[in-house]
Structure formats: C-alpha cells, structure tokens
PDB file of C-alpha atoms in Angstrom:
ATOM      1  CA  MET V   1      13.813  23.683  21.892  1.00  0.00           C
ATOM      2  CA  ASN V   2      15.004  19.711  22.258  1.00  0.00           C
ATOM      3  CA  GLN V   3      13.829  17.491  19.711  1.00  0.00           C
ATOM      4  CA  ILE V   4      14.466  14.468  21.380  1.00  0.00           C
ATOM      5  CA  PHE V   5      11.469  12.651  23.075  1.00  0.00           C
ATOM      6  CA  ASP V   6      12.203  12.486  26.794  1.00  0.00           C
ATOM      7  CA  ASN V   7       8.989  12.487  28.621  1.00  0.00           C
ATOM      8  CA  PHE V   8       9.114   9.141  29.522  1.00  0.00           C
ATOM      9  CA  ASP V   9       5.993   9.538  32.747  1.00  0.00           C
ATOM     10  CA  ARG V  10       3.227   7.969  32.208  1.00  0.00           C
ATOM     11  CA  SER V  11      -0.148   9.075  34.015  1.00  0.00           C
ATOM     12  CA  GLU V  12      -3.758   8.030  33.822  1.00  0.00           C
ATOM     13  CA  PHE V  13      -4.381  11.135  32.166  1.00  0.00           C
ATOM     14  CA  SER V  14      -1.973  10.346  29.049  1.00  0.00           C
ATOM     15  CA  ASP V  15      -2.631   6.771  28.850  1.00  0.00           C
ATOM     16  CA  GLU V  16      -6.343   7.764  28.302  1.00  0.00           C
ATOM     17  CA  ILE V  17      -5.579  10.440  25.796  1.00  0.00           C
ATOM     18  CA  TYR V  18      -3.285   7.663  24.255  1.00  0.00           C
ATOM     19  CA  SER V  19      -5.852   5.017  24.582  1.00  0.00           C
ATOM     20  CA  ILE V  20      -8.196   7.136  22.257  1.00  0.00           C
ATOM     21  CA  PHE V  21      -5.404   7.134  19.405  1.00  0.00           C
ATOM     22  CA  GLY V  22      -4.784   3.509  20.280  1.00  0.00           C
ATOM     23  CA  ARG V  23      -8.603   2.720  19.365  1.00  0.00           C
ATOM     24  CA  ALA V  24      -8.962   5.011  16.582  1.00  0.00           C
ATOM     25  CA  LEU V  25      -5.657   3.403  14.752  1.00  0.00           C
ATOM     26  CA  CYS V  26      -7.946  -0.018  15.295  1.00  0.00           C
ATOM     27  CA  VAL V  27     -10.989   1.294  13.603  1.00  0.00           C
ATOM     28  CA  ALA V  28      -8.549   2.782  10.878  1.00  0.00           C
ATOM     29  CA  THR V  29      -6.738  -0.550  10.160  1.00  0.00           C
ATOM     30  CA  ARG V  30      -9.950  -2.267  10.287  1.00  0.00           C
ATOM     31  CA  PHE V  31     -11.452   0.377   7.649  1.00  0.00           C
ATOM     32  CA  ASP V  32      -8.511  -0.627   5.316  1.00  0.00           C
ATOM     33  CA  SER V  33      -8.332  -4.159   5.959  1.00  0.00           C
ATOM     34  CA  SER V  34     -11.970  -4.373   4.833  1.00  0.00           C
ATOM     35  CA  CYS V  35     -11.633  -2.357   1.658  1.00  0.00           C
ATOM     36  CA  LYS V  36      -8.606  -4.461   0.380  1.00  0.00           C
ATOM     37  CA  ALA V  37     -10.568  -7.962   1.522  1.00  0.00           C
ATOM     38  CA  LEU V  38     -13.533  -6.487  -0.461  1.00  0.00           C
ATOM     39  CA  ALA V  39     -11.189  -5.504  -3.489  1.00  0.00           C
ATOM     40  CA  ARG V  40      -9.851  -9.151  -3.035  1.00  0.00           C
ATOM     41  CA  LEU V  41     -12.959 -10.952  -2.670  1.00  0.00           C
ATOM     42  CA  SER V  42     -14.201 -11.674  -6.113  1.00  0.00           C
ATOM     43  CA  SER V  43     -10.501 -12.984  -7.128  1.00  0.00           C
ATOM     44  CA  PHE V  44     -10.394 -15.076  -4.020  1.00  0.00           C
ATOM     45  CA  LYS V  45     -14.059 -16.513  -4.944  1.00  0.00           C
ATOM     46  CA  VAL V  46     -12.806 -17.744  -8.300  1.00  0.00           C
ATOM     47  CA  ALA V  47      -9.551 -18.912  -6.797  1.00  0.00           C
ATOM     48  CA  VAL V  48     -11.513 -21.361  -4.353  1.00  0.00           C
ATOM     49  CA  ARG V  49     -13.512 -22.544  -7.443  1.00  0.00           C
ATOM     50  CA  GLU V  50     -10.515 -23.348  -9.491  1.00  0.00           C
ATOM     51  CA  LYS V  51      -9.007 -24.814  -6.218  1.00  0.00           C
ATOM     52  CA  ASN V  52      -9.709 -28.452  -7.440  1.00  0.00           C
ATOM     53  CA  GLY V  53      -7.774 -27.905 -10.932  1.00  0.00           C
ATOM     54  CA  LEU V  54      -4.703 -26.900  -8.829  1.00  0.00           C
ATOM     55  CA  SER V  55      -1.935 -28.321  -6.789  1.00  0.00           C
ATOM     56  CA  ASP V  56      -1.359 -26.726  -3.456  1.00  0.00           C
ATOM     57  CA  ASP V  57       1.555 -25.071  -4.419  1.00  0.00           C
ATOM     58  CA  GLU V  58      -0.418 -24.031  -7.383  1.00  0.00           C
ATOM     59  CA  TYR V  59      -3.034 -22.925  -5.034  1.00  0.00           C
ATOM     60  CA  ALA V  60      -0.528 -21.309  -2.511  1.00  0.00           C
ATOM     61  CA  LYS V  61       0.872 -19.126  -5.094  1.00  0.00           C
ATOM     62  CA  VAL V  62      -2.465 -18.022  -6.557  1.00  0.00           C
ATOM     63  CA  VAL V  63      -4.039 -17.107  -2.847  1.00  0.00           C
ATOM     64  CA  ASP V  64      -0.581 -15.236  -2.393  1.00  0.00           C
ATOM     65  CA  LYS V  65      -1.086 -13.231  -5.645  1.00  0.00           C
ATOM     66  CA  ILE V  66      -4.304 -12.345  -4.994  1.00  0.00           C
ATOM     67  CA  ASN V  67      -2.991 -11.106  -1.408  1.00  0.00           C
ATOM     68  CA  LYS V  68      -0.266  -8.817  -3.292  1.00  0.00           C
ATOM     69  CA  THR V  69      -3.287  -7.166  -5.160  1.00  0.00           C
ATOM     70  CA  HIS V  70      -4.471  -4.056  -3.485  1.00  0.00           C
ATOM     71  CA  LYS V  71      -2.063  -2.887  -1.279  1.00  0.00           C
ATOM     72  CA  ASN V  72      -2.965   0.491  -1.778  1.00  0.00           C
ATOM     73  CA  LEU V  73      -6.239   1.638   0.004  1.00  0.00           C
ATOM     74  CA  ALA V  74      -7.247   4.579  -2.948  1.00  0.00           C
ATOM     75  CA  ARG V  75      -6.429   1.960  -5.444  1.00  0.00           C
ATOM     76  CA  ALA V  76      -8.488  -0.731  -3.736  1.00  0.00           C
ATOM     77  CA  ILE V  77     -11.395   1.804  -3.176  1.00  0.00           C
ATOM     78  CA  ASP V  78     -11.293   2.587  -6.731  1.00  0.00           C
ATOM     79  CA  SER V  79     -11.268  -0.757  -7.807  1.00  0.00           C
ATOM     80  CA  LEU V  80     -14.950  -1.208  -6.263  1.00  0.00           C
ATOM     81  CA  LYS V  81     -16.842   0.914  -8.626  1.00  0.00           C
ATOM     82  CA  PHE V  82     -18.938   3.237  -6.307  1.00  0.00           C
ATOM     83  CA  LYS V  83     -20.415   6.000  -7.173  1.00  0.00           C
ATOM     84  CA  GLY V  84     -22.042   9.185  -6.243  1.00  0.00           C
ATOM     85  CA  GLU V  85     -22.546   9.208  -1.985  1.00  0.00           C
ATOM     86  CA  TYR V  86     -21.250   5.855  -1.660  1.00  0.00           C
ATOM     87  CA  LYS V  87     -17.962   7.154  -3.286  1.00  0.00           C
ATOM     88  CA  LYS V  88     -18.005  10.192  -1.184  1.00  0.00           C
ATOM     89  CA  VAL V  89     -18.174   7.809   1.860  1.00  0.00           C
ATOM     90  CA  LEU V  90     -15.341   5.683   1.286  1.00  0.00           C
ATOM     91  CA  SER V  91     -13.186   8.854  -0.036  1.00  0.00           C
ATOM     92  CA  ASP V  92     -13.718  10.533   2.989  1.00  0.00           C
ATOM     93  CA  ALA V  93     -13.100   7.593   5.311  1.00  0.00           C
ATOM     94  CA  ARG V  94      -9.978   6.999   3.519  1.00  0.00           C
ATOM     95  CA  VAL V  95      -8.752  10.446   3.947  1.00  0.00           C
ATOM     96  CA  ALA V  96      -9.947  10.413   7.620  1.00  0.00           C
ATOM     97  CA  ARG V  97      -7.915   7.184   7.910  1.00  0.00           C
ATOM     98  CA  ASN V  98      -4.994   8.852   6.421  1.00  0.00           C
ATOM     99  CA  GLU V  99      -4.813  11.883   8.686  1.00  0.00           C
ATOM    100  CA  LEU V 100      -5.326   9.051  11.740  1.00  0.00           C
ATOM    101  CA  ILE V 101      -2.631   7.724  11.153  1.00  0.00           C
ATOM    102  CA  HIS V 102       0.144  10.089   9.453  1.00  0.00           C
ATOM    103  CA  GLU V 103      -1.027  13.265  11.367  1.00  0.00           C
ATOM    104  CA  ALA V 104      -3.418  12.814  14.056  1.00  0.00           C
ATOM    105  CA  THR V 105      -0.765  12.960  16.813  1.00  0.00           C
ATOM    106  CA  LEU V 106       1.105  15.993  15.476  1.00  0.00           C
ATOM    107  CA  GLY V 107       1.345  18.883  17.799  1.00  0.00           C
ATOM    108  CA  ALA V 108       1.745  16.241  21.003  1.00  0.00           C
ATOM    109  CA  ASP V 109       5.158  15.943  19.964  1.00  0.00           C
ATOM    110  CA  MET V 110       6.461  15.701  23.682  1.00  0.00           C
ATOM    111  CA  GLY V 111       3.039  14.349  24.862  1.00  0.00           C
ATOM    112  CA  PHE V 112      -0.445  15.247  25.902  1.00  0.00           C
ATOM    113  CA  ASP V 113       0.041  16.655  29.526  1.00  0.00           C
ATOM    114  CA  TYR V 114       1.655  19.559  28.000  1.00  0.00           C
ATOM    115  CA  MET V 115      -1.902  20.739  25.897  1.00  0.00           C
ATOM    116  CA  ASN V 116      -3.992  22.709  27.611  1.00  0.00           C
ATOM    117  CA  GLU V 117      -7.541  21.785  28.418  1.00  0.00           C
ATOM    118  CA  THR V 118      -8.663  24.049  25.243  1.00  0.00           C
ATOM    119  CA  GLU V 119      -5.691  22.595  22.823  1.00  0.00           C
ATOM    120  CA  LEU V 120      -6.468  19.058  23.953  1.00  0.00           C
ATOM    121  CA  SER V 121     -10.248  19.746  23.460  1.00  0.00           C
ATOM    122  CA  THR V 122      -9.820  20.967  20.080  1.00  0.00           C
ATOM    123  CA  HIS V 123      -7.533  18.405  19.190  1.00  0.00           C
ATOM    124  CA  LEU V 124      -9.882  15.562  20.743  1.00  0.00           C
ATOM    125  CA  SER V 125     -12.700  17.021  18.267  1.00  0.00           C
ATOM    126  CA  TYR V 126     -10.474  16.821  15.385  1.00  0.00           C
ATOM    127  CA  VAL V 127      -9.834  13.392  16.214  1.00  0.00           C
ATOM    128  CA  LYS V 128     -13.389  12.290  16.606  1.00  0.00           C
ATOM    129  CA  GLU V 129     -14.540  13.788  13.315  1.00  0.00           C
ATOM    130  CA  LEU V 130     -12.060  11.791  11.639  1.00  0.00           C
ATOM    131  CA  VAL V 131     -13.011   8.631  13.253  1.00  0.00           C
ATOM    132  CA  TYR V 132     -16.501   9.398  12.127  1.00  0.00           C
ATOM    133  CA  LYS V 133     -15.856   9.754   8.901  1.00  0.00           C
ATOM    134  CA  VAL V 134     -13.835   6.599   9.304  1.00  0.00           C
ATOM    135  CA  ILE V 135     -17.021   4.731  11.274  1.00  0.00           C
ATOM    136  CA  LYS V 136     -19.219   5.524   8.309  1.00  0.00           C
ATOM    137  CA  GLY V 137     -16.745   4.369   5.628  1.00  0.00           C
ATOM    138  CA  GLU V 138     -16.282   0.687   7.799  1.00  0.00           C
ATOM    139  CA  ALA V 139     -20.025   0.297   7.938  1.00  0.00           C
ATOM    140  CA  LEU V 140     -20.609   0.642   4.519  1.00  0.00           C
ATOM    141  CA  ILE V 141     -17.651  -1.644   3.379  1.00  0.00           C
ATOM    142  CA  SER V 142     -18.720  -4.412   6.275  1.00  0.00           C
ATOM    143  CA  THR V 143     -22.341  -4.378   4.383  1.00  0.00           C
ATOM    144  CA  VAL V 144     -21.491  -4.707   0.970  1.00  0.00           C
ATOM    145  CA  ILE V 145     -18.725  -7.836   2.198  1.00  0.00           C
ATOM    146  CA  SER V 146     -21.753  -8.997   4.058  1.00  0.00           C
ATOM    147  CA  ILE V 147     -23.969  -9.108   1.262  1.00  0.00           C
ATOM    148  CA  GLU V 148     -21.415 -10.521  -1.230  1.00  0.00           C
ATOM    149  CA  ASN V 149     -20.920 -13.373   1.308  1.00  0.00           C
ATOM    150  CA  LYS V 150     -24.869 -13.734   1.510  1.00  0.00           C
ATOM    151  CA  GLU V 151     -24.873 -12.870   5.143  1.00  0.00           C
ATOM    152  CA  PRO V 152     -27.715 -11.253   6.912  1.00  0.00           C
ATOM    153  CA  ILE V 153     -27.418  -7.458   6.887  1.00  0.00           C
ATOM    154  CA  SER V 154     -28.866  -4.852   9.412  1.00  0.00           C
ATOM    155  CA  ASP V 155     -29.575  -1.101   9.478  1.00  0.00           C
ATOM    156  CA  TYR V 156     -27.903  -1.086  12.870  1.00  0.00           C
ATOM    157  CA  PRO V 157     -24.238  -0.273  11.424  1.00  0.00           C
ATOM    158  CA  PHE V 158     -26.194   2.857   9.336  1.00  0.00           C
ATOM    159  CA  SER V 159     -28.144   4.230  13.023  1.00  0.00           C
ATOM    160  CA  GLU V 160     -26.807   7.059  14.915  1.00  0.00           C
ATOM    161  CA  LEU V 161     -27.207   4.811  18.034  1.00  0.00           C
ATOM    162  CA  TYR V 162     -24.400   2.424  16.390  1.00  0.00           C
ATOM    163  CA  GLU V 163     -22.543   5.734  15.111  1.00  0.00           C
ATOM    164  CA  ASN V 164     -23.039   7.031  18.871  1.00  0.00           C
ATOM    165  CA  GLN V 165     -21.874   3.851  20.519  1.00  0.00           C
ATOM    166  CA  TYR V 166     -18.562   3.633  18.280  1.00  0.00           C
ATOM    167  CA  LEU V 167     -17.678   7.006  18.610  1.00  0.00           C
ATOM    168  CA  ASN V 168     -18.127   6.792  22.691  1.00  0.00           C
ATOM    169  CA  TRP V 169     -16.272   3.555  22.927  1.00  0.00           C
ATOM    170  CA  ILE V 170     -13.218   5.207  21.112  1.00  0.00           C
ATOM    171  CA  MET V 171     -13.336   8.842  22.587  1.00  0.00           C
ATOM    172  CA  GLU V 172     -14.094   7.767  25.958  1.00  0.00           C
ATOM    173  CA  ARG V 173     -12.351   9.078  28.674  1.00  0.00           C
ATOM    174  CA  PHE V 174     -12.995   8.367  32.425  1.00  0.00           C
ATOM    175  CA  ASP V 175     -11.780  11.609  34.216  1.00  0.00           C
ATOM    176  CA  VAL V 176     -13.938  14.089  32.281  1.00  0.00           C
TER     177      VAL V 176
END
C-alpha cells in the first residue's frame, strides 16, 4: 500500500469530520493549558507580591522561570495534590487528552472519505468519549482557578446541560 498521503481532495463531508478533530484538539489544549496555569498560579502570586522589590529584568526572569515549570501535563496535575475522585477525573482527562492529540486520527491515514459509515460512527463515538473526559477535567480545573482567583463560580460546568452543549458543539455534523 502507498504510504505517501496523496488524498488532497476536500469535500464538505471530510471538512465536517476534520472540524470535529480541530474542535476536540482545542478542548484538549485548553485543558492542558489550564492545568499548567493552575500549577503555576501560586508561584505567580508570590512573584506579583515581590515585584516591587525587583528590577524589571529580575521580574522578567522570575516570570520566565515560572513559565518553564510544569511543562509536562502529568507532573503539573500531580503538583496540584488532588485526591480521590478529583484526581481520577484529572487523570482520566489527561489520558483522554493524550489519546486525542496522539492517537485519535490513527486509522484514518488516507482520510475519512475511505471509512464506511460503521467505521466512522465507531471512530467518532471513541472521540466523543475522550472529549467527554476532557470536558469534565476542564470544568474541574476552571472552577478551581476561579476559586483561587476569588471569582464567582457556578454549578453550570458540572451540569449535564453544559456537558451536552459542549459535546454537541465539538461533535456537530451538518449532514447527519
């Protein structure tokens, strides 16, 4: 079989499917970024409090050093010290995020136009399960960030309505 990708044809069908993966990757990236931001938050708060005693160059170095911490998602999550169900939600979201980024398009090497409806449906169900786990992790992290920043929080991100709206936005296809 030819290993070179040469299916440069685009269709509304394939664009819809690739759009699902694009939106899923955005959610996965948001989760990753939010976890790392939360892991760095206390260090940033200290740096802001100490800013007056530092020159601009010193402060820039401190900020740069903080930004270089927690580059690895697993270590960033571990640094948050969550336990029990919260730790499981974040761990499941991390694993799902990794699968979305590294493995979710495997099996569609030549494009989604070559999959039959059953294969595509199965593949998209798998993606939907991964996205759902990431959404749950993102809701948890976003809520904790809001609490840390003394911002108002809501139960909405933990509601079935929110999860379904988010999932539908990601998985939406116009031809179905």
